[in-house]
């Protein structure tokens, strides 16, 4: 592949992967970076050295622009759905913060904690369905009983960078091999996350399950899990922190 387009909505990962990618390019290869219209371009301008374009995958003109100018698209946490025409015409490869097909879809580490599923990272070809195409490489990360969404997410990002490092040569040279996902696995969506966030004060459960739910929803400063204050109907947000014996 000679004309490579990165499309992303995650400035941190883009910065990390830009360094790896630009070092690996041969003189004939060039890479351009783009983000979605809803992403903050200032974040990207501060994070990466390359110039950043805004591309809207809902617009035919932008899709045609990609098809005309590139032969490989790398999706690095791009929040736009890749239209069928794009994935049929050009090789599109995604890096996903979950282990396919176990954790397809939104916020994999959240559903991995909530549903007691293994988690990891995957590099795969994009097909017509979400986080579904042939797998180039994948690996698990270790999940501890005291991991929160935030701590587990950080481990997954590191695993994504490792996998990218390990596979980028074969991707750029188009010499990689793929395996097909074993089955359809699990697919969680944003609406499943929103539903999970509401805590029903009358629900009965075990202490273990309740801790799992709260840690699945504890992620840095995000306001995720909440209950409705019975007195005044206000949303009250909850998150957990863990300390180990020797911390
Ligand atoms: O870029 P990203 O890390 O990843 C998301 C999806 O999880 C992933 O499956 C998809 N391939 C990619 C394109 O988009 O998303 P983020 O930076 O918005 O969120 C990072 C983490 O932060 C998320 O895993 C959970 C946490 N978070 C985020 C938001 C916005 C929360 O806990 N609450 C929130 O409201």
Coordinates of C-alpha atoms and ligand atoms in Angstrom, one line a residue:
X1 CA 0.0 0.0 0.0
X2 CA 1.4 3.4 -0.9
X3 CA -1.4 5.9 0.0
X4 CA -2.5 5.4 3.6
X5 CA -5.2 7.3 5.4
X6 CA -5.6 7.2 9.2
X7 CA -9.0 8.1 10.4
X8 CA -9.4 8.6 14.1
X9 CA -11.2 10.2 17.0
X10 CA -8.6 9.4 19.7
X11 CA -5.8 12.0 19.9
X12 CA -3.7 10.0 22.5
X13 CA -3.6 6.8 20.4
X14 CA -3.1 8.8 17.2
X15 CA 0.0 10.5 18.7
X16 CA 1.4 7.1 19.8
X17 CA 0.8 5.4 16.5
X18 CA 1.9 8.3 14.3
X19 CA 5.4 7.9 15.7
X20 CA 5.5 4.2 15.0
X21 CA 3.9 4.5 11.5
X22 CA 6.0 7.4 10.1
X23 CA 9.2 5.6 11.1
X24 CA 8.1 2.5 9.1
X25 CA 7.1 4.2 5.9
X26 CA 9.2 3.5 2.8
X27 CA 10.0 6.5 0.5
X28 CA 7.1 5.6 -1.8
X29 CA 4.6 5.5 1.0
X30 CA 2.7 8.5 2.4
X31 CA 0.3 8.8 5.3
X32 CA -2.4 11.4 5.9
X33 CA -4.5 11.9 9.1
X34 CA -8.2 12.7 9.4
X35 CA -10.8 13.0 12.1
X36 CA -14.6 13.0 12.3
X37 CA -16.5 16.3 12.1
X38 CA -17.5 16.0 15.8
X39 CA -14.0 15.6 17.1
X40 CA -12.0 18.6 18.5
X41 CA -9.4 19.5 15.8
X42 CA -7.4 21.4 18.4
X43 CA -6.8 18.2 20.4
X44 CA -5.3 16.6 17.3
X45 CA -3.3 19.7 16.2
X46 CA -1.7 19.7 19.6
X47 CA -1.1 15.9 19.7
X48 CA 0.2 15.0 16.2
X49 CA 2.8 16.4 13.9
X50 CA 0.9 15.7 10.6
X51 CA -1.8 18.0 9.3
X52 CA -5.3 16.9 10.1
X53 CA -8.3 16.8 7.7
X54 CA -11.9 16.5 8.7
X55 CA -13.8 13.8 6.8
X56 CA -17.5 13.0 7.2
X57 CA -18.2 9.3 6.3
X58 CA -21.9 10.2 5.8
X59 CA -21.0 12.4 2.8
X60 CA -20.6 10.9 -0.6
X61 CA -18.1 13.5 -1.6
X62 CA -15.8 12.6 1.3
X63 CA -16.2 8.9 0.7
X64 CA -15.3 9.4 -3.0
X65 CA -12.3 11.5 -2.0
X66 CA -11.0 8.6 0.1
X67 CA -11.6 6.0 -2.6
X68 CA -9.8 8.2 -5.2
X69 CA -6.8 9.1 -3.1
X70 CA -6.0 6.1 -0.8
X71 CA -5.4 2.4 -1.0
X72 CA -5.4 1.6 2.7
X73 CA -7.5 3.2 5.5
X74 CA -6.4 2.6 9.1
X75 CA -9.2 3.2 11.6
X76 CA -7.8 4.1 15.0
X77 CA -10.8 4.4 17.3
X78 CA -12.9 6.1 14.6
X79 CA -16.4 6.7 15.8
X80 CA -18.0 6.9 12.4
X81 CA -19.5 3.8 10.8
X82 CA -17.6 2.8 7.6
X83 CA -20.1 2.7 4.7
X84 CA -20.2 -0.5 2.7
X85 CA -19.0 1.2 -0.5
X86 CA -15.8 2.2 1.3
X87 CA -15.0 -1.2 2.7
X88 CA -15.8 -2.9 -0.6
X89 CA -13.5 -0.6 -2.6
X90 CA -10.6 -0.1 -0.3
X91 CA -8.7 -2.2 2.3
X92 CA -9.9 -0.8 5.7
X93 CA -8.2 -2.0 8.9
X94 CA -9.5 -1.3 12.4
X95 CA -7.8 -1.3 15.7
X96 CA -10.3 -2.3 18.3
X97 CA -10.0 -1.9 22.1
X98 CA -11.6 -5.4 22.7
X99 CA -10.9 -9.0 21.9
X100 CA -13.0 -10.0 18.9
X101 CA -15.5 -11.6 18.7
X102 CA -15.9 -11.6 22.5
X103 CA -16.0 -7.8 23.0
X104 CA -17.4 -6.3 19.8
X105 CA -18.9 -2.8 20.0
X106 CA -18.9 0.0 22.5
X107 CA -16.6 0.3 25.6
X108 CA -15.4 -3.3 25.7
X109 CA -13.8 -3.2 29.1
X110 CA -17.1 -2.0 30.7
X111 CA -19.0 -5.0 29.4
X112 CA -16.1 -7.3 30.1
X113 CA -16.3 -6.4 33.8
X114 CA -20.0 -6.4 34.0
X115 CA -20.5 -9.7 32.2
X116 CA -17.3 -11.4 33.5
X117 CA -15.8 -11.8 30.0
X118 CA -12.2 -11.8 28.9
X119 CA -10.9 -8.7 27.2
X120 CA -8.0 -7.5 25.1
X121 CA -7.4 -5.8 21.8
X122 CA -7.8 -6.7 18.1
X123 CA -6.5 -5.6 14.7
X124 CA -8.9 -6.7 12.0
X125 CA -10.1 -5.9 8.5
X126 CA -13.3 -4.0 8.4
X127 CA -16.3 -5.6 6.8
X128 CA -20.0 -4.5 6.6
X129 CA -20.6 -5.3 10.3
X130 CA -19.3 -3.7 13.5
X131 CA -15.9 -5.1 14.7
X132 CA -16.6 -8.2 12.7
X133 CA -14.1 -8.7 9.8
X134 CA -11.1 -11.1 9.4
X135 CA -8.7 -10.9 12.3
X136 CA -5.0 -9.9 11.7
X137 CA -3.9 -10.2 15.4
X138 CA -5.5 -10.1 18.8
X139 CA -4.4 -10.6 22.4
X140 CA -5.9 -10.6 25.9
X141 CA -5.0 -8.3 28.8
X142 CA -5.1 -9.5 32.4
X143 CA -8.2 -8.3 34.3
X144 CA -7.9 -8.1 38.1
X145 CA -10.8 -8.1 40.6
X146 CA -9.9 -4.5 41.5
X147 CA -9.7 -3.2 37.9
X148 CA -12.1 -0.4 37.1
X149 CA -13.1 0.6 33.6
X150 CA -10.4 3.3 33.8
X151 CA -7.5 1.0 34.8
X152 CA -8.5 -1.7 32.4
X153 CA -8.8 0.7 29.5
X154 CA -5.3 2.0 30.1
X155 CA -4.0 -1.6 29.8
X156 CA -5.9 -2.2 26.6
X157 CA -4.5 1.0 25.1
X158 CA -1.0 -0.3 25.8
X159 CA -1.9 -3.7 24.2
X160 CA -3.3 -1.9 21.1
X161 CA 0.0 0.0 20.7
X162 CA 2.0 -3.4 21.2
X163 CA -0.2 -5.1 18.5
X164 CA 0.2 -2.1 16.2
X165 CA 4.0 -2.2 16.6
X166 CA 4.0 -6.0 16.0
X167 CA 1.9 -6.0 12.8
X168 CA 2.5 -2.7 11.1
X169 CA 5.2 -4.0 8.8
X170 CA 3.1 -6.8 7.4
X171 CA 0.1 -4.4 7.1
X172 CA 2.0 -1.8 5.2
X173 CA 3.5 -4.5 2.9
X174 CA 0.2 -6.3 2.6
X175 CA 1.8 -9.6 3.7
X176 CA -0.3 -10.2 6.8
X177 CA -2.5 -13.3 7.3
X178 CA -6.0 -13.3 8.7
X179 CA -8.2 -15.7 10.7
X180 CA -12.0 -15.6 10.8
X181 CA -13.7 -14.9 14.1
X182 CA -14.9 -18.2 15.6
X183 CA -18.5 -17.0 16.0
X184 CA -20.6 -13.8 16.2
X185 CA -19.5 -13.3 19.8
X186 CA -21.0 -10.4 21.8
X187 CA -22.0 -7.0 20.5
X188 CA -22.7 -4.2 23.0
X189 CA -23.9 -0.8 21.9
X190 CA -24.0 2.8 23.4
X191 CA -27.6 2.2 24.4
X192 CA -26.6 -0.8 26.5
X193 CA -24.0 1.4 28.3
X194 CA -26.6 4.1 29.0
X195 CA -29.0 1.5 30.4
X196 CA -26.3 0.0 32.6
X197 CA -25.6 3.5 34.1
X198 CA -29.0 3.8 35.9
X199 CA -29.0 2.0 39.3
X200 CA -32.3 0.8 40.5
X201 CA -32.2 1.3 44.3
X202 CA -34.8 -1.5 44.8
X203 CA -32.8 -4.1 42.8
X204 CA -31.6 -7.0 44.9
X205 CA -28.3 -8.6 43.9
X206 CA -25.0 -10.0 45.5
X207 CA -22.3 -7.7 46.8
X208 CA -19.9 -9.2 44.2
X209 CA -22.2 -8.3 41.3
X210 CA -22.9 -4.8 42.7
X211 CA -19.1 -4.1 43.0
X212 CA -18.6 -5.4 39.5
X213 CA -21.3 -3.1 38.1
X214 CA -19.9 -0.1 39.9
X215 CA -16.3 -0.8 38.9
X216 CA -17.4 -1.4 35.3
X217 CA -18.8 2.2 35.4
X218 CA -15.9 3.8 37.2
X219 CA -13.7 5.6 34.7
X220 CA -11.6 8.6 35.8
X221 CA -13.9 11.6 36.1
X222 CA -16.7 10.4 34.0
X223 CA -20.2 10.6 35.5
X224 CA -21.5 7.1 34.6
X225 CA -23.4 5.1 37.3
X226 CA -26.2 7.1 39.0
X227 CA -29.3 6.7 41.1
X228 CA -32.2 9.0 41.4
X229 CA -32.4 10.7 44.8
X230 CA -35.8 9.6 46.2
X231 CA -36.2 13.0 48.0
X232 CA -35.7 15.4 45.1
X233 CA -35.3 13.4 41.9
X234 CA -31.8 14.6 41.4
X235 CA -29.3 12.3 39.6
X236 CA -26.5 11.3 42.0
X237 CA -23.4 9.8 40.4
X238 CA -21.3 7.1 42.0
X239 CA -17.8 5.8 41.2
X240 CA -15.4 3.4 43.0
X241 CA -11.8 3.5 43.8
X242 CA -9.8 0.5 45.0
X243 CA -6.7 0.3 47.2
X244 CA -4.6 -2.8 47.6
X245 CA -3.1 -3.8 50.9
X246 CA 0.3 -2.4 50.1
X247 CA -0.8 0.7 48.2
Ligands
LIG1 O1 -12.0 6.0 21.5 P1 -12.6 5.2 22.5 O2 -11.7 4.6 23.5 O3 -13.4 3.9 21.9 C1 -14.8 3.9 21.5 C2 -15.4 2.5 21.6 O4 -15.3 2.0 22.9 C3 -14.7 1.5 20.6 O5 -15.4 0.3 20.6 C4 -14.8 2.1 19.2 N1 -14.1 1.2 18.3 C5 -14.2 3.5 19.2 C6 -14.3 4.1 17.9 O6 -14.8 4.3 20.2 O7 -13.8 6.1 23.2 P2 -13.8 7.3 24.2 O8 -12.5 8.0 24.2 O9 -15.0 8.1 24.0 O10 -13.9 6.6 25.6 C7 -12.9 6.0 26.3 C8 -13.3 5.3 27.5 O11 -13.8 6.3 28.4 C9 -14.5 4.3 27.3 O12 -14.0 3.0 27.0 C10 -15.2 4.4 28.6 C11 -14.9 5.7 29.1 N2 -16.0 6.7 29.1 C12 -16.2 7.5 28.0 C13 -17.3 8.4 28.0 C14 -17.5 9.3 26.8 C15 -16.9 6.6 30.1 O13 -16.7 5.9 31.1 N3 -18.0 7.5 30.1 C16 -18.2 8.3 29.1 O14 -19.3 9.1 29.1

